[in-house]
PDB file of C-alpha atoms in Angstrom:
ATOM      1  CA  UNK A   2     112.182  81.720  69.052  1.00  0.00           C
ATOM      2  CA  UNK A   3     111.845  79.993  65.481  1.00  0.00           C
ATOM      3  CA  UNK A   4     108.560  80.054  63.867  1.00  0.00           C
ATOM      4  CA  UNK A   5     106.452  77.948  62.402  1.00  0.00           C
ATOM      5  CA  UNK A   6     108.665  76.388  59.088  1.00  0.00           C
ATOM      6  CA  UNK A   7     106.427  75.051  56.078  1.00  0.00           C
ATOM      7  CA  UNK A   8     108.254  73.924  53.449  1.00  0.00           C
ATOM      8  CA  UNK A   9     108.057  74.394  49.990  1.00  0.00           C
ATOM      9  CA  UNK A  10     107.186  77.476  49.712  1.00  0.00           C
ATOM     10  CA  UNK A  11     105.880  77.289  46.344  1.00  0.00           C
ATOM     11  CA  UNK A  12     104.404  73.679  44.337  1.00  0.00           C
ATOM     12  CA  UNK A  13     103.350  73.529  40.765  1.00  0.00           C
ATOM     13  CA  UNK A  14     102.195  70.204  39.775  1.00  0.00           C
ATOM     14  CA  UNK A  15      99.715  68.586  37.075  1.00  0.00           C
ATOM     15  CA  UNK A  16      95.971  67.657  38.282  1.00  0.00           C
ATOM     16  CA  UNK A  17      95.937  63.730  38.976  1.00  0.00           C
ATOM     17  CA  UNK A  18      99.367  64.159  40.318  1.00  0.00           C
ATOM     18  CA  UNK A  19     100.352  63.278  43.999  1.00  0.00           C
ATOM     19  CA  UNK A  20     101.909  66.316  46.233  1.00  0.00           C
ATOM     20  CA  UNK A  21     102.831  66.839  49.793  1.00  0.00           C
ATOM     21  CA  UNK A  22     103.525  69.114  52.273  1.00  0.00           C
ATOM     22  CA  UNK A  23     105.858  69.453  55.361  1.00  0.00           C
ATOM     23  CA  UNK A  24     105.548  71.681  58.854  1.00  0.00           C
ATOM     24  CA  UNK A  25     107.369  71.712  61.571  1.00  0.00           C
ATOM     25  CA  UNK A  26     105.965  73.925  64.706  1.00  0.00           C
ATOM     26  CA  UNK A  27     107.243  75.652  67.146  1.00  0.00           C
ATOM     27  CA  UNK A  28     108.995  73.796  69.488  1.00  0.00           C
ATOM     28  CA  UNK A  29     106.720  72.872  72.366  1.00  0.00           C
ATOM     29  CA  UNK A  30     103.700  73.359  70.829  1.00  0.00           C
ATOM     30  CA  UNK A  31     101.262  70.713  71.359  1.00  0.00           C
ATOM     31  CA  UNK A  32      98.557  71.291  69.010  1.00  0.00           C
ATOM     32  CA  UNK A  33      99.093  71.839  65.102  1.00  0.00           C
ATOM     33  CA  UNK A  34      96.357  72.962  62.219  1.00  0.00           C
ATOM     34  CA  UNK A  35      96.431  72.559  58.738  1.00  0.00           C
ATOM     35  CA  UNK A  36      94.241  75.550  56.615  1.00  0.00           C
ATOM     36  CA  UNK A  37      93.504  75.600  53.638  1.00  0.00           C
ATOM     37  CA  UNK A  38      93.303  79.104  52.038  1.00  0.00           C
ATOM     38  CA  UNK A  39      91.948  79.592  48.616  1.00  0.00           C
ATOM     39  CA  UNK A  40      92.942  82.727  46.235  1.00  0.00           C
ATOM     40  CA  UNK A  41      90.613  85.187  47.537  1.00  0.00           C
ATOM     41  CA  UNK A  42      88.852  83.873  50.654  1.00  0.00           C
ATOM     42  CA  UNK A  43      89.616  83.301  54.409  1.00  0.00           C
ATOM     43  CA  UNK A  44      91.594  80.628  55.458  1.00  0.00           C
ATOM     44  CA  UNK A  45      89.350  77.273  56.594  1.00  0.00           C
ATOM     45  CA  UNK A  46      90.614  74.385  58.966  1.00  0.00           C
ATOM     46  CA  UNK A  47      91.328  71.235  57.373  1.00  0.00           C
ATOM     47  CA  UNK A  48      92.501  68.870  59.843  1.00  0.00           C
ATOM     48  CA  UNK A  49      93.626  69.883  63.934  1.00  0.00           C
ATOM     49  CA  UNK A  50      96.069  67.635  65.846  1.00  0.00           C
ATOM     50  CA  UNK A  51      97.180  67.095  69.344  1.00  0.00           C
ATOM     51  CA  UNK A  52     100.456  65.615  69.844  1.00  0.00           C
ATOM     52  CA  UNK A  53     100.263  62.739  67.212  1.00  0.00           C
ATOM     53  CA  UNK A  54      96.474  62.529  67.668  1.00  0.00           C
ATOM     54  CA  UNK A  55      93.586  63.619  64.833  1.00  0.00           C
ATOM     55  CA  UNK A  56      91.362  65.882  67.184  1.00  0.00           C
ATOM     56  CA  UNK A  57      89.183  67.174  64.217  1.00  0.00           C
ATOM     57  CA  UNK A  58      89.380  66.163  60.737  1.00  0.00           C
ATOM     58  CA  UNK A  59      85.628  67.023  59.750  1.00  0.00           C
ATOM     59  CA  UNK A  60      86.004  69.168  57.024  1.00  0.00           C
ATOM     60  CA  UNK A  61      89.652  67.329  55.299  1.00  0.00           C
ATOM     61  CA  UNK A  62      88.206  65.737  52.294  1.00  0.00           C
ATOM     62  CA  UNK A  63      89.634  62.059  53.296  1.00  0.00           C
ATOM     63  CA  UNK A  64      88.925  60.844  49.725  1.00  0.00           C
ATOM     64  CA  UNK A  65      91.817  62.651  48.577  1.00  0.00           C
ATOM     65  CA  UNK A  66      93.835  64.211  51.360  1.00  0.00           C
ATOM     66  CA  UNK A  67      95.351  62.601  54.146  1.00  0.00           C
ATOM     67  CA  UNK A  68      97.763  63.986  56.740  1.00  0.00           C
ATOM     68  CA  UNK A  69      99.748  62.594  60.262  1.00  0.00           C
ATOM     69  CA  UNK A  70     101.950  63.825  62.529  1.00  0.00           C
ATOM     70  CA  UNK A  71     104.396  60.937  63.682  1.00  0.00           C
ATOM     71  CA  UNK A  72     106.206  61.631  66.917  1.00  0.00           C
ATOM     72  CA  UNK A  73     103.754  64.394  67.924  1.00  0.00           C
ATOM     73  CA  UNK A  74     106.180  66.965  66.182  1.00  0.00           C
ATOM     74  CA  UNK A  75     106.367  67.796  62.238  1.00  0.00           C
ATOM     75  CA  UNK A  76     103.454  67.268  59.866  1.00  0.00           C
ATOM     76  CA  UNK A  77     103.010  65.863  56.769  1.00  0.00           C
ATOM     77  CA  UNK A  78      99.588  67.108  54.582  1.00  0.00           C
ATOM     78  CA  UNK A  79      98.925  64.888  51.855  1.00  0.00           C
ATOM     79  CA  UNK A  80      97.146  65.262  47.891  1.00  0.00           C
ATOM     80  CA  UNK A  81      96.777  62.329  45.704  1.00  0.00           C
ATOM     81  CA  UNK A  82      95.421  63.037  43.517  1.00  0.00           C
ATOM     82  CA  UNK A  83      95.234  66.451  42.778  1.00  0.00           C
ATOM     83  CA  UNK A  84      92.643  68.325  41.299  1.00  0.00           C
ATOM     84  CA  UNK A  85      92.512  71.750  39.691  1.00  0.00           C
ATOM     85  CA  UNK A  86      90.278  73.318  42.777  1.00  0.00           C
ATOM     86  CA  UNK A  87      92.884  72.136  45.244  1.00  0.00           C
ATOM     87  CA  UNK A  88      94.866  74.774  43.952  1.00  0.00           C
ATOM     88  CA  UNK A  89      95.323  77.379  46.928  1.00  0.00           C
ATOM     89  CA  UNK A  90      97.664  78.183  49.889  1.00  0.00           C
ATOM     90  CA  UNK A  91      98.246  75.553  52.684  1.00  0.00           C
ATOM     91  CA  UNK A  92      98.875  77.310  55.859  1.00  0.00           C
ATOM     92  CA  UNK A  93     100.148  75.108  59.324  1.00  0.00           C
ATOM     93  CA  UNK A  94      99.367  76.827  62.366  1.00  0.00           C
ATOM     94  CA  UNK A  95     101.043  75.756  65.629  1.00  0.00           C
ATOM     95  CA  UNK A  96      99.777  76.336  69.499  1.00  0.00           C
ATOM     96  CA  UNK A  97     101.063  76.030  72.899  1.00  0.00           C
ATOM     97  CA  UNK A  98      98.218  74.934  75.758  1.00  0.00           C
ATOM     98  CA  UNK A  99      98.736  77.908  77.578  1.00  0.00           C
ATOM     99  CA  UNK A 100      98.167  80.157  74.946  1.00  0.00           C
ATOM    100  CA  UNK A 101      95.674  81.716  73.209  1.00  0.00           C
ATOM    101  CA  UNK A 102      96.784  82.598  69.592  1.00  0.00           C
ATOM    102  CA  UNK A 103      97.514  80.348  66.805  1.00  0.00           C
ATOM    103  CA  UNK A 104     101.220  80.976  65.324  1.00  0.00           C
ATOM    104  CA  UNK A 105     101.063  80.643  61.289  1.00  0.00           C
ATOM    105  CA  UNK A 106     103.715  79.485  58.797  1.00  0.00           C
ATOM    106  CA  UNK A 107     104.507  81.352  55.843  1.00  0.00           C
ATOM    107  CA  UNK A 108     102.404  78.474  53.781  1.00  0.00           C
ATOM    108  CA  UNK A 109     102.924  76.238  50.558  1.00  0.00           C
ATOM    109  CA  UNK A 110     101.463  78.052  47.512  1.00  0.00           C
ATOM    110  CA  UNK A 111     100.298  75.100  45.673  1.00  0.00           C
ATOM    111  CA  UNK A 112      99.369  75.448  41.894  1.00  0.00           C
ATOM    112  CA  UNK A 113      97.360  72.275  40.266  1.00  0.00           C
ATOM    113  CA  UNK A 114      97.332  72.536  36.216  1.00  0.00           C
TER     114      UNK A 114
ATOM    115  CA  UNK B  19      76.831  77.258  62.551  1.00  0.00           C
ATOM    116  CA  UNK B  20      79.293  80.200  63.165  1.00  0.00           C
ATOM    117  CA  UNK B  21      79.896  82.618  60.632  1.00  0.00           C
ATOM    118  CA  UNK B  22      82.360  85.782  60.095  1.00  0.00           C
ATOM    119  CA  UNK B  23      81.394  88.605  57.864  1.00  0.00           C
ATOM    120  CA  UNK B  24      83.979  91.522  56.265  1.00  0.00           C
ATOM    121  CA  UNK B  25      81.754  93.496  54.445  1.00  0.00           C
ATOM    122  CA  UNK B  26      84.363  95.432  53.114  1.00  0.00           C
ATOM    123  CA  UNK B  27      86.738  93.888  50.461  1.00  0.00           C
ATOM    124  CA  UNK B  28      89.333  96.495  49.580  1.00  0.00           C
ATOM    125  CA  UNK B  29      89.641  99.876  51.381  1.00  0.00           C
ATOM    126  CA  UNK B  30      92.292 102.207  50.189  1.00  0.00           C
ATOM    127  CA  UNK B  31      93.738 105.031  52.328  1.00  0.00           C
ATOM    128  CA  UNK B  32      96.374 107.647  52.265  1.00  0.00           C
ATOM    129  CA  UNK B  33      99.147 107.430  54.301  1.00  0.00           C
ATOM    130  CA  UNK B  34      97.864 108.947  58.191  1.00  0.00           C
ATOM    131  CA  UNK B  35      94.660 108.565  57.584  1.00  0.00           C
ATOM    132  CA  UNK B  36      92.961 106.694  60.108  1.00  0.00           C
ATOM    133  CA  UNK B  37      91.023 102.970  58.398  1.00  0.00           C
ATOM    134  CA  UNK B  38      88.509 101.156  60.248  1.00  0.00           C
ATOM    135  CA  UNK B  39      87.906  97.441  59.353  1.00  0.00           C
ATOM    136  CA  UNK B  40      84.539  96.016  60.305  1.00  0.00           C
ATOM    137  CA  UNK B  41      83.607  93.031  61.132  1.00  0.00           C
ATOM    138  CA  UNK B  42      80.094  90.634  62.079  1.00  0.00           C
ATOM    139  CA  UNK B  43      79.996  87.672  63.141  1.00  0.00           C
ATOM    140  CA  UNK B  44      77.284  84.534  64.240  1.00  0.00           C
ATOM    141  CA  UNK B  45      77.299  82.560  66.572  1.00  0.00           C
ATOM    142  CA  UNK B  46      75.425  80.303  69.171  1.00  0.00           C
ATOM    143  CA  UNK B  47      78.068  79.816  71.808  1.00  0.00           C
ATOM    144  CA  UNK B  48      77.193  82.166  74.590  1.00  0.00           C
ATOM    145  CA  UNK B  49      81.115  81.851  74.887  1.00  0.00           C
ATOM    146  CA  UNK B  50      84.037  82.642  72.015  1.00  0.00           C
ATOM    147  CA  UNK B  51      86.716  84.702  71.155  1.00  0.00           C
ATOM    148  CA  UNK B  52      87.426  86.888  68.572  1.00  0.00           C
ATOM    149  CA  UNK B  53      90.253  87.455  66.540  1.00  0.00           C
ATOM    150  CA  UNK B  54      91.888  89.810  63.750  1.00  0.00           C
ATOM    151  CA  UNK B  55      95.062  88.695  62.055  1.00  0.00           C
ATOM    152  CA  UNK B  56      97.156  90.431  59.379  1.00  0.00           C
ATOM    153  CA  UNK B  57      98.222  89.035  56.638  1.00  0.00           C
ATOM    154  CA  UNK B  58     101.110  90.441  54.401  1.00  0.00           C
ATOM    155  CA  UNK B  59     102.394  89.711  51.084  1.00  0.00           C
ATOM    156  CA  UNK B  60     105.141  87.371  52.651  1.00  0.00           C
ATOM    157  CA  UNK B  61     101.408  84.926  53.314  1.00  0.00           C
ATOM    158  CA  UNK B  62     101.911  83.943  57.156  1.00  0.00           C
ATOM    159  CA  UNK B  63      99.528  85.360  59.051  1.00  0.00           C
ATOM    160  CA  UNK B  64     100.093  87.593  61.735  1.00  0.00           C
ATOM    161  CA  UNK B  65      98.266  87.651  65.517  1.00  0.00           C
ATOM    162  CA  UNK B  66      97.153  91.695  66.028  1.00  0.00           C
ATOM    163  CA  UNK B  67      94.258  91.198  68.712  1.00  0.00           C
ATOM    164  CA  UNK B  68      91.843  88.698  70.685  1.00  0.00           C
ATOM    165  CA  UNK B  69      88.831  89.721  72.617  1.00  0.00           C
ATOM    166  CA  UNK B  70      86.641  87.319  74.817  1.00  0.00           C
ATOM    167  CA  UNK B  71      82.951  87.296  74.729  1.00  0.00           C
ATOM    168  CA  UNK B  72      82.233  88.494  77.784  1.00  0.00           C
ATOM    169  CA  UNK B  73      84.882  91.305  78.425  1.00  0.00           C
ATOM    170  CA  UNK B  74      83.332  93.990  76.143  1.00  0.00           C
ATOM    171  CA  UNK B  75      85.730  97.062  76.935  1.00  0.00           C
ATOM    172  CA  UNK B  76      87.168  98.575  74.356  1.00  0.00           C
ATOM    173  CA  UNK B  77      90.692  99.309  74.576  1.00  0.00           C
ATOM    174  CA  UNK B  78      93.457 100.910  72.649  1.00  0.00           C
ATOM    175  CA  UNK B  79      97.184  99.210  71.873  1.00  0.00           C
ATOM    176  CA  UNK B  80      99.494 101.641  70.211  1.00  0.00           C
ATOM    177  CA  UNK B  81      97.615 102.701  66.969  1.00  0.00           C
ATOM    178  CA  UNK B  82      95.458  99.926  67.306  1.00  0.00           C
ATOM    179  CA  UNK B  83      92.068  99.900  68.953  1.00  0.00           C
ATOM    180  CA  UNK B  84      88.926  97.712  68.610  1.00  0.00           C
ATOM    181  CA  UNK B  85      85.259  98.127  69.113  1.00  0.00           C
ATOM    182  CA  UNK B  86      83.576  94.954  70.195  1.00  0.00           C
ATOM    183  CA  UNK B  87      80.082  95.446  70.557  1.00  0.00           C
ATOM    184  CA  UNK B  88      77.810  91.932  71.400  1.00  0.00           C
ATOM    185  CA  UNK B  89      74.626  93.545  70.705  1.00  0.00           C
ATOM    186  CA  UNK B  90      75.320  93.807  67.043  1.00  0.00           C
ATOM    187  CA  UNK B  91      77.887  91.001  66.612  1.00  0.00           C
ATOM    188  CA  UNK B  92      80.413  93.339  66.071  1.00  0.00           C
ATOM    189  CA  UNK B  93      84.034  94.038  65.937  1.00  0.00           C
ATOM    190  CA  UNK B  94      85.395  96.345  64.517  1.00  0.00           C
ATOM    191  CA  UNK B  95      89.047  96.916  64.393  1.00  0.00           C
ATOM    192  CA  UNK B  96      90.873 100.749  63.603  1.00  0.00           C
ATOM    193  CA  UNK B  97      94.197 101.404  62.449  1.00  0.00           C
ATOM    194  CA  UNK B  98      94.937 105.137  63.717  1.00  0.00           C
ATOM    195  CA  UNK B  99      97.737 106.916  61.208  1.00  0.00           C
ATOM    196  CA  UNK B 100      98.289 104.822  59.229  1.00  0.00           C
ATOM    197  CA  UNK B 101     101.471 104.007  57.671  1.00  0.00           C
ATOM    198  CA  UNK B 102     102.870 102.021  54.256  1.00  0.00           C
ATOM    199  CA  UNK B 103     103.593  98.963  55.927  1.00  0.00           C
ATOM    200  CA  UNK B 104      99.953  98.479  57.269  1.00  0.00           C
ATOM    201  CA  UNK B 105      99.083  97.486  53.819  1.00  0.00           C
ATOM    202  CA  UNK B 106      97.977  93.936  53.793  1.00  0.00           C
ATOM    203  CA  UNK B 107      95.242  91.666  54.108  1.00  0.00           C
ATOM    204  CA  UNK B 108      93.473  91.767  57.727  1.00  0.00           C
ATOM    205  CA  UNK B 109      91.554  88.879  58.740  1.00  0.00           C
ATOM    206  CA  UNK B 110      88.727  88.478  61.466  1.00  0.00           C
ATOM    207  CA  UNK B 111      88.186  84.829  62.901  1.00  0.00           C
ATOM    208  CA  UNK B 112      86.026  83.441  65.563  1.00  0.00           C
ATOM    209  CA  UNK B 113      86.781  80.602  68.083  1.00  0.00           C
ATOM    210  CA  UNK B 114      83.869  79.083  69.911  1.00  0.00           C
ATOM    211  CA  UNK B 115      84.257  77.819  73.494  1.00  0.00           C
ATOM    212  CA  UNK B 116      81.903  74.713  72.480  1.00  0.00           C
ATOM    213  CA  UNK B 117      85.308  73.877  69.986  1.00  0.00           C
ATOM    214  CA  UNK B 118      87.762  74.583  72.633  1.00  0.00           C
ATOM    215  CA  UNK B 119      86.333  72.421  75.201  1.00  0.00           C
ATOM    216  CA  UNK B 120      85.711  69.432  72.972  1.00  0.00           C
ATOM    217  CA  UNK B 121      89.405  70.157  72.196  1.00  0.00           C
ATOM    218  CA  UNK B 122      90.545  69.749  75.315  1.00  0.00           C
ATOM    219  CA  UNK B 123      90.654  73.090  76.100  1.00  0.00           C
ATOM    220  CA  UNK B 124      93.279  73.497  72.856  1.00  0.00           C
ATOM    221  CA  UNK B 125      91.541  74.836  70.522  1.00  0.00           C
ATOM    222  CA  UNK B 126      92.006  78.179  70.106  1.00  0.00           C
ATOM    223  CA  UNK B 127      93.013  78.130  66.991  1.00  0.00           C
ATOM    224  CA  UNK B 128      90.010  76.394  65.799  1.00  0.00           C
ATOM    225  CA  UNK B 129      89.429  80.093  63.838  1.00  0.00           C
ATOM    226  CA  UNK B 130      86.323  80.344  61.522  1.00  0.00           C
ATOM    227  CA  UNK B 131      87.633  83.555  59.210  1.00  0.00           C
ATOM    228  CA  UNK B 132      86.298  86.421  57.187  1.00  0.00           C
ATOM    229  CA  UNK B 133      86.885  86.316  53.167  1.00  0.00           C
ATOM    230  CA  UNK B 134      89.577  89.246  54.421  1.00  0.00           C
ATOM    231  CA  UNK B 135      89.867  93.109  53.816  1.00  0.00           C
ATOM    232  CA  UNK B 136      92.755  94.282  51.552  1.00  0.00           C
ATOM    233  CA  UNK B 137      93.674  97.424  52.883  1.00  0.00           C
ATOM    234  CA  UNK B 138      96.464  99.767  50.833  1.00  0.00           C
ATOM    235  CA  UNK B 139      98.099 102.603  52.470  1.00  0.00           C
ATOM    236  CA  UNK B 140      99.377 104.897  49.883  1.00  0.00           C
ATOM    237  CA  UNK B 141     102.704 107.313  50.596  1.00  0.00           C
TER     238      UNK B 141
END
């Protein structure tokens, strides 16, 4: 079965500047996360959908990022506008109800200069 | 709030030796899970293991075996031989049952994670 796609893979862009990401799941799988992992450290939830729903966006700073996930499939993760500490890897992680491990893309290595 | 320690930030090895990776964690659910992920240089990261709270036997999978001990918040995770391709970055995470439920029961990959140990496994 396909993994979890992220694309790009890599994102250089100027601080002030507006970026986004896309992810598209496994197929099936309800229930998608967006981490944010900075150089160094452990990844850390951002935002946690179910089907098109926001279950848990406590810790997305809504200021700046914003995210959705129209038709309870792919997933867009938002920046505008960037800032030079938002530079890090954004990992989507996708789950099926019946499971219980969290599949991971490959990420968007996102570089804010 | 929960809280996942790795003590240990790099540990380098020679090839079959065996590594262990520890691991403490916090928590106030009387209910969680535990995780350890691998992460290689491609970046996704990569399921290994997942123990629940109140099954505390320790088991062995292939050259992979864990020691999850409750009364120290432990869980420690050994690589047995190790080979080249082990090298990466190994994650432990924690998902509490409080999380899951108020997630509908989805939320196991609600993961609170470790800063990471970068283990190298030299020829």
């Amino acid at each position: 079965e396909a993994g979890v796609a992220q694309s790009p893979r890599y994102k250089i862009i100027e601080k002030r500047q507006s970026v986004a990401f896309w992810c598209n799941p496994i197929s099936g799988h309800a229930t998608l996360y967006w981490y944010q992992q900075i150089l160094g450290q452990g990844p850390k939830l951002l935002i946690q959908f179910q089907n098109n729903g926001v279950v848990d966006d406590s810790q997305l700073p809504k200021d700046r990022f914003s995210a959705e996930r129209l038709k309870g499939v792919d997933s867009t993760l938002k920046i505008q506008p960037a800032k030079l500490e938002d530079s890090a890897v954004y990992l989507c992680a996708s789950l099926n109800g019946g499971d219980t491990e969290a599949f991971f893309g490959q990420g968007t290595r996102l570089t804010v200069v | 709030a929960q809280k996942v320690t790795q003590a240990q930030t790099e540990i380098s090895v020679v090839e079959k030796e065996d590594v262990t990776l520890d691991c403490v964690y916090e928590t106030r659910d009387t209910t969680y899970y535990l995780f350890w992920y691998k992460q290689p240089p491609s970046g996704e990261l990569v399921f290994l293991i997942r123990r629940n709270s109140f099954d505390e036997q320790n088991e062995i999978s292939g050259r992979y075996s864990w020691n999850f001990q409750k009364s120290t918040s432990s869980f420690n995770f050994t690589i047995t031989a190790s080979q080249v391709v082990d090298s990466a970055v190994y994650f432990c995470a924690l998902s509490e049952a409080s999380a899951v439920r108020a997630s509908g029961g989805t939320s196991y990959g609600k993961l609170t994670f470790g800063q990471g140990t970068i283990l190298t496994v030299h020829p």
